[in-house]
Short mmCIF file of C-alpha atoms in Angstrom, two decimals:
data_model
loop_
_atom_site.label_atom_id
_atom_site.label_comp_id
_atom_site.label_asym_id
_atom_site.label_seq_id
_atom_site.Cartn_x
_atom_site.Cartn_y
_atom_site.Cartn_z
CA UNK A 1 -0.02 0.01 0.02
CA UNK A 2 3.03 2.37 0.32
CA UNK A 3 4.25 1.98 -3.26
CA UNK A 4 2.08 4.89 -4.71
CA UNK A 5 3.20 7.17 -1.87
CA UNK A 6 6.93 6.19 -2.58
CA UNK A 7 6.41 6.84 -6.35
CA UNK A 8 4.77 10.21 -5.73
CA UNK A 9 7.51 11.18 -3.35
CA UNK A 10 10.05 10.49 -6.10
CA UNK A 11 8.07 12.65 -8.53
CA UNK A 12 8.10 15.51 -6.13
CA UNK A 13 11.86 15.16 -5.73
CA UNK A 14 12.16 15.15 -9.50
CA UNK A 15 10.21 18.39 -9.92
CA UNK A 16 12.08 19.96 -6.97
CA UNK A 17 15.41 19.06 -8.73
CA UNK A 18 14.16 20.59 -12.05
CA UNK A 19 13.90 17.39 -14.03
CA UNK A 20 10.22 17.16 -13.89
CA UNK A 21 7.40 17.32 -14.73
CA UNK A 22 7.55 15.54 -18.03
CA UNK A 23 7.10 17.77 -21.14
CA UNK A 24 3.57 16.49 -21.88
CA UNK A 25 2.59 17.25 -18.22
CA UNK A 26 3.91 20.78 -18.23
CA UNK A 27 0.81 21.96 -20.13
CA UNK A 28 -1.40 20.67 -17.29
CA UNK A 29 0.54 22.50 -14.63
CA UNK A 30 0.45 25.65 -16.75
CA UNK A 31 -3.29 25.38 -17.12
CA UNK A 32 -3.70 24.82 -13.36
CA UNK A 33 -1.57 27.88 -12.70
CA UNK A 34 -3.30 30.05 -15.28
CA UNK A 35 -6.94 28.74 -15.22
CA UNK A 36 -7.20 26.88 -11.89
CA UNK A 37 -8.21 23.84 -13.92
CA UNK A 38 -6.30 21.33 -16.02
CA UNK A 39 -8.53 21.90 -19.11
CA UNK A 40 -7.57 25.52 -19.94
CA UNK A 41 -11.30 26.28 -19.38
CA UNK A 42 -12.47 29.73 -18.73
CA UNK A 43 -14.17 30.28 -15.29
CA UNK A 44 -17.47 31.13 -16.99
CA UNK A 45 -17.74 27.62 -18.58
CA UNK A 46 -17.93 25.97 -15.17
CA UNK A 47 -21.62 26.61 -14.92
CA UNK A 48 -22.64 25.79 -18.57
CA UNK A 49 -24.08 22.34 -17.27
CA UNK A 50 -26.49 24.28 -15.04
CA UNK A 51 -28.43 25.93 -17.99
CA UNK A 52 -31.11 23.28 -18.29
CA UNK A 53 -31.97 23.73 -14.51
CA UNK A 54 -32.38 27.54 -15.12
CA UNK A 55 -34.50 26.81 -18.23
CA UNK A 56 -36.72 24.46 -16.24
CA UNK A 57 -37.05 27.15 -13.50
CA UNK A 58 -35.20 24.91 -11.04
CA UNK A 59 -32.03 26.94 -10.72
CA UNK A 60 -29.16 25.56 -8.61
CA UNK A 61 -28.23 27.60 -5.60
CA UNK A 62 -25.08 29.62 -5.68
CA UNK A 63 -23.60 28.88 -2.21
CA UNK A 64 -21.56 32.02 -2.35
CA UNK A 65 -24.80 34.06 -2.22
CA UNK A 66 -27.23 31.81 -0.29
CA UNK A 67 -26.49 29.47 2.61
CA UNK A 68 -26.84 25.70 2.31
CA UNK A 69 -25.80 22.75 4.35
CA UNK A 70 -24.45 20.67 1.53
CA UNK A 71 -21.70 21.90 -0.91
CA UNK A 72 -21.75 19.97 -4.20
CA UNK A 73 -18.07 20.19 -5.32
CA UNK A 74 -18.45 19.40 -9.03
CA UNK A 75 -14.87 18.99 -10.12
CA UNK A 76 -13.08 20.13 -13.23
CA UNK A 77 -13.91 17.02 -15.39
CA UNK A 78 -17.62 17.24 -14.86
CA UNK A 79 -17.65 20.93 -15.49
CA UNK A 80 -15.40 21.24 -18.51
CA UNK A 81 -15.51 17.83 -20.31
CA UNK A 82 -18.70 17.66 -22.48
CA UNK A 83 -19.27 13.82 -22.25
CA UNK A 84 -18.93 14.03 -18.46
CA UNK A 85 -21.46 16.80 -17.84
CA UNK A 86 -24.23 14.23 -17.52
CA UNK A 87 -22.52 13.49 -14.04
CA UNK A 88 -23.24 16.89 -12.30
CA UNK A 89 -26.55 17.13 -14.11
CA UNK A 90 -27.72 13.68 -12.79
CA UNK A 91 -26.30 14.34 -9.26
CA UNK A 92 -27.98 17.79 -8.97
CA UNK A 93 -31.21 16.29 -10.38
CA UNK A 94 -31.09 13.54 -7.58
CA UNK A 95 -30.43 16.16 -4.84
CA UNK A 96 -33.32 18.31 -6.13
CA UNK A 97 -35.75 15.33 -6.24
CA UNK A 98 -34.80 14.38 -2.67
CA UNK A 99 -35.30 18.07 -1.56
CA UNK A 100 -31.76 18.44 -0.28
CA UNK A 101 -30.44 21.85 0.68
CA UNK A 102 -27.39 22.18 -1.46
CA UNK A 103 -25.40 24.61 -3.51
CA UNK A 104 -22.36 24.91 -5.79
CA UNK A 105 -19.47 27.29 -5.98
CA UNK A 106 -20.04 27.98 -9.65
CA UNK A 107 -17.32 30.13 -11.20
CA UNK A 108 -15.56 30.35 -7.83
CA UNK A 109 -14.77 26.64 -7.70
CA UNK A 110 -11.11 25.75 -8.41
CA UNK A 111 -9.32 22.48 -9.05
CA UNK A 112 -8.84 20.13 -6.07
CA UNK A 113 -5.16 19.85 -7.10
CA UNK A 114 -5.22 16.05 -7.50
CA UNK A 115 -3.43 16.31 -10.96
CA UNK A 116 -0.70 18.44 -9.51
CA UNK A 117 -0.18 16.09 -6.64
CA UNK A 118 0.01 13.02 -8.80
CA UNK A 119 2.52 14.73 -11.23
CA UNK A 120 4.70 15.83 -8.27
CA UNK A 121 4.31 19.60 -8.40
CA UNK A 122 4.07 20.09 -4.61
CA UNK A 123 3.92 23.91 -4.83
CA UNK A 124 1.05 23.99 -7.27
CA UNK A 125 -0.82 21.48 -5.18
CA UNK A 126 -0.15 23.49 -2.00
CA UNK A 127 -1.45 26.62 -3.64
CA UNK A 128 -4.91 25.19 -4.57
CA UNK A 129 -5.23 22.99 -1.49
CA UNK A 130 -4.73 25.96 0.81
CA UNK A 131 -7.10 28.17 -1.22
CA UNK A 132 -9.78 25.40 -1.00
CA UNK A 133 -9.25 24.80 2.64
CA UNK A 134 -9.75 28.52 3.39
CA UNK A 135 -12.91 28.56 1.14
CA UNK A 136 -14.33 25.50 2.92
CA UNK A 137 -13.75 27.04 6.38
CA UNK A 138 -15.50 30.29 5.19
CA UNK A 139 -18.39 28.36 3.82
CA UNK A 140 -18.75 26.40 7.05
CA UNK A 141 -18.50 29.60 9.21
CA UNK A 142 -20.64 31.96 7.08
CA UNK A 143 -22.93 29.69 4.97
CA UNK A 144 -23.45 26.68 7.27
CA UNK A 145 -21.80 24.07 5.11
CA UNK A 146 -21.36 20.79 7.02
CA UNK A 147 -21.05 18.43 4.16
CA UNK A 148 -18.91 18.40 0.90
CA UNK A 149 -20.10 15.93 -1.66
CA UNK A 150 -18.14 15.23 -4.86
CA UNK A 151 -18.82 12.83 -7.76
CA UNK A 152 -15.17 12.59 -8.82
CA UNK A 153 -12.86 9.90 -7.25
CA UNK A 154 -9.85 12.02 -7.68
CA UNK A 155 -11.38 15.08 -5.96
CA UNK A 156 -12.60 12.83 -3.15
CA UNK A 157 -9.15 11.34 -2.58
CA UNK A 158 -7.52 14.80 -2.73
CA UNK A 159 -9.80 16.54 -0.27
CA UNK A 160 -10.22 13.46 2.03
CA UNK A 161 -6.68 12.23 2.10
CA UNK A 162 -4.10 14.54 0.44
CA UNK A 163 -5.30 17.69 2.27
CA UNK A 164 -4.64 15.96 5.55
CA UNK A 165 -0.95 16.69 4.86
CA UNK A 166 -1.79 20.40 5.71
CA UNK A 167 -0.73 21.29 9.21
CA UNK A 168 -3.96 23.09 9.93
CA UNK A 169 -6.30 20.58 8.20
CA UNK A 170 -8.24 19.64 11.33
CA UNK A 171 -8.82 23.34 12.20
CA UNK A 172 -9.85 24.30 8.74
CA UNK A 173 -12.13 21.26 8.19
CA UNK A 174 -13.67 21.14 11.67
CA UNK A 175 -17.40 20.40 11.42
CA UNK A 176 -17.24 19.50 7.74
CA UNK A 177 -17.76 15.99 6.40
CA UNK A 178 -16.21 15.02 3.02
CA UNK A 179 -18.09 12.25 1.14
CA UNK A 180 -18.24 10.80 -2.31
CA UNK A 181 -21.68 10.81 -4.13
CA UNK A 182 -21.77 7.04 -4.10
CA UNK A 183 -21.34 6.84 -0.31
CA UNK A 184 -23.69 9.67 0.20
CA UNK A 185 -26.50 8.03 -1.91
CA UNK A 186 -25.84 4.73 -0.26
CA UNK A 187 -26.41 6.25 3.14
CA UNK A 188 -29.63 7.87 1.97
CA UNK A 189 -30.69 4.43 0.59
CA UNK A 190 -29.99 2.64 3.88
CA UNK A 191 -32.02 5.33 5.71
CA UNK A 192 -34.95 4.81 3.38
CA UNK A 193 -34.67 8.38 1.98
CA UNK A 194 -33.65 7.17 -1.51
CA UNK A 195 -36.21 4.88 -2.99
CA UNK A 196 -36.30 3.24 -6.47
CA UNK A 197 -39.44 3.18 -8.55
CA UNK A 198 -40.02 1.23 -11.80
CA UNK A 199 -37.42 -0.97 -13.47
CA UNK A 200 -34.28 -0.45 -15.42
CA UNK A 201 -33.93 -3.43 -17.63
CA UNK A 202 -30.22 -3.62 -18.21
CA UNK A 203 -27.19 -5.76 -17.55
CA UNK A 204 -24.61 -3.80 -15.64
CA UNK A 205 -21.05 -4.36 -14.42
CA UNK A 206 -18.90 -1.92 -12.35
CA UNK A 207 -15.39 -0.57 -12.72
CA UNK A 208 -13.69 0.49 -9.50
CA UNK A 209 -11.81 3.88 -9.80
CA UNK A 210 -8.30 3.62 -8.29
CA UNK A 211 -8.79 6.71 -6.13
CA UNK A 212 -12.14 5.40 -4.67
CA UNK A 213 -11.22 1.77 -4.11
CA UNK A 214 -7.56 1.87 -3.25
CA UNK A 215 -7.01 3.47 0.10
CA UNK A 216 -10.67 4.88 0.40
CA UNK A 217 -12.27 1.38 0.20
CA UNK A 218 -15.36 2.62 -1.60
CA UNK A 219 -16.16 -0.84 -3.05
CA UNK A 220 -19.30 -2.41 -1.72
CA UNK A 221 -21.52 0.72 -1.68
CA UNK A 222 -21.79 1.17 -5.51
CA UNK A 223 -22.48 -2.53 -6.01
CA UNK A 224 -25.26 -2.48 -3.42
CA UNK A 225 -26.91 0.48 -5.10
CA UNK A 226 -26.78 -1.39 -8.50
CA UNK A 227 -27.98 -4.62 -7.08
CA UNK A 228 -30.97 -3.08 -5.33
CA UNK A 229 -32.39 -1.28 -8.31
CA UNK A 230 -35.27 -3.22 -9.84
CA UNK A 231 -34.64 -4.59 -13.32
CA UNK A 232 -30.87 -4.42 -13.23
CA UNK A 233 -29.00 -7.63 -13.74
CA UNK A 234 -25.58 -7.12 -12.07
CA UNK A 235 -22.55 -9.09 -13.15
CA UNK A 236 -19.24 -8.75 -11.42
CA UNK A 237 -16.34 -7.47 -13.64
CA UNK A 238 -13.10 -9.56 -13.65
CA UNK A 239 -10.23 -7.48 -12.23
CA UNK A 240 -12.74 -4.70 -11.36
CA UNK A 241 -10.06 -2.66 -9.72
CA UNK A 242 -7.68 -2.93 -12.64
CA UNK A 243 -6.87 0.62 -13.81
CA UNK A 244 -8.80 2.07 -16.79
CA UNK A 245 -5.40 3.32 -18.09
CA UNK A 246 -6.10 7.01 -17.74
CA UNK A 247 -4.39 7.30 -14.37
CA UNK A 248 -4.41 11.10 -14.16
CA UNK A 249 -1.86 12.43 -16.64
CA UNK A 250 -0.33 8.91 -17.40
CA UNK A 251 -2.30 8.67 -20.62
CA UNK A 252 -0.55 11.86 -21.77
CA UNK A 253 2.89 10.95 -20.67
CA UNK A 254 2.88 7.15 -21.52
CA UNK A 255 0.22 6.81 -24.15
CA UNK A 256 1.15 3.40 -25.49
CA UNK A 257 1.41 1.81 -22.02
CA UNK A 258 -1.86 3.39 -21.02
CA UNK A 259 -3.49 1.82 -24.00
CA UNK A 260 -2.25 -1.64 -23.07
CA UNK A 261 -3.67 -1.24 -19.62
CA UNK A 262 -7.00 -0.05 -21.10
CA UNK A 263 -7.10 -2.90 -23.58
CA UNK A 264 -6.96 -5.45 -20.76
CA UNK A 265 -9.76 -3.57 -18.95
CA UNK A 266 -11.94 -3.49 -22.13
CA UNK A 267 -11.44 -7.22 -22.67
CA UNK A 268 -12.66 -7.94 -19.13
CA UNK A 269 -15.68 -5.64 -19.73
CA UNK A 270 -16.46 -7.46 -22.96
CA UNK A 271 -16.37 -10.84 -21.19
CA UNK A 272 -19.32 -9.82 -18.88
CA UNK A 273 -21.64 -9.24 -21.87
CA UNK A 274 -22.95 -6.26 -20.04
CA UNK A 275 -25.09 -3.50 -21.67
CA UNK A 276 -23.65 -0.90 -19.32
CA UNK A 277 -20.31 -0.36 -17.58
CA UNK A 278 -20.83 1.89 -14.51
CA UNK A 279 -18.25 3.65 -12.55
CA UNK A 280 -17.99 6.55 -10.00
CA UNK A 281 -15.29 8.76 -11.62
CA UNK A 282 -15.76 11.12 -14.59
CA UNK A 283 -12.14 10.68 -15.55
CA UNK A 284 -12.54 6.93 -15.76
CA UNK A 285 -15.69 7.47 -17.82
CA UNK A 286 -13.67 9.45 -20.37
CA UNK A 287 -11.02 6.85 -20.82
CA UNK A 288 -13.37 3.88 -20.74
CA UNK A 289 -15.60 5.47 -23.49
CA UNK A 290 -12.53 6.00 -25.58
CA UNK A 291 -11.36 2.47 -25.08
CA UNK A 292 -14.79 0.94 -25.85
CA UNK A 293 -15.12 3.05 -29.10
CA UNK A 294 -11.55 1.95 -30.03
CA UNK A 295 -12.62 -1.63 -29.75
CA UNK A 296 -15.81 -1.09 -31.64
CA UNK A 297 -18.09 -2.20 -28.78
CA UNK A 298 -21.58 -1.09 -28.10
CA UNK A 299 -21.54 -0.68 -24.36
CA UNK A 300 -22.70 2.40 -22.57
CA UNK A 301 -20.39 3.98 -20.01
CA UNK A 302 -22.39 5.73 -17.21
CA UNK A 303 -21.58 7.25 -13.90
CA UNK A 304 -23.46 5.61 -11.01
CA UNK A 305 -25.45 8.82 -10.34
CA UNK A 306 -26.78 8.66 -13.94
CA UNK A 307 -28.12 5.15 -13.32
CA UNK A 308 -29.59 6.05 -9.91
CA UNK A 309 -31.32 9.09 -11.50
CA UNK A 310 -33.07 6.79 -13.89
CA UNK A 311 -35.52 5.43 -11.47
CA UNK A 312 -35.90 7.25 -8.17
CA UNK A 313 -39.06 8.58 -6.53
#
């Protein structure tokens, strides 16, 4: 379990000594520094996914202006990557259906810093981590935020685990719970607050995102949510925790190797004969979708929130 920490320490040392990050990774760091996200996306684009809610006269609360107990931390991939925008849309729709008091940071949201941490740029990670911790504390003190929910496994791991490295983490996060959407929905299901209606006739398998399953142990909850939805035939995926091949910036810096990792994952998915491959990470969704198209398969890739949204009361 310490191998990833050792590798990341080596990367930080490489960056510190001026021999890193790799050329293909420098653009990501430059984007983080200039745009506060790894996609070179303008701040105004962060809220594009909310337009259907405004059109339906169900606008999502801006937590900077109005208080709410729950902060939905969208993450950069869900906000800027078009195929992944269904994730925040489904998540916010579920929250509204359940009558939860939640809000988003909108244009004020910045990257969690996970990408910088994985690349080894400690200074860039420290910058965004400290900014987020200060923002979270202010939201707790002034807007009543007691829970931060995120749909991204990378964001979840960064805020939940990596931020702990900050000396004043306990003080800044006092009274705030950080939870992944999957765990959050599972808790609501156990409490009887999340109920399914109708059937979803589909055969589904599940891919474990590395940042959710390894170290965070978010493994059984997504499977229980899938198995308890009427109509779903759940089939376990061989090597379910085998990486999708994306691995943060790995697909940029080691493209051919990442494709070999992904090819093995796709072959395992194919063996299940599932209609849908579910996961709980927008970044994994992106890479799995690419791999499935590359192999010419007709299998849908969906975030767990999108499936749950399909049939809830």
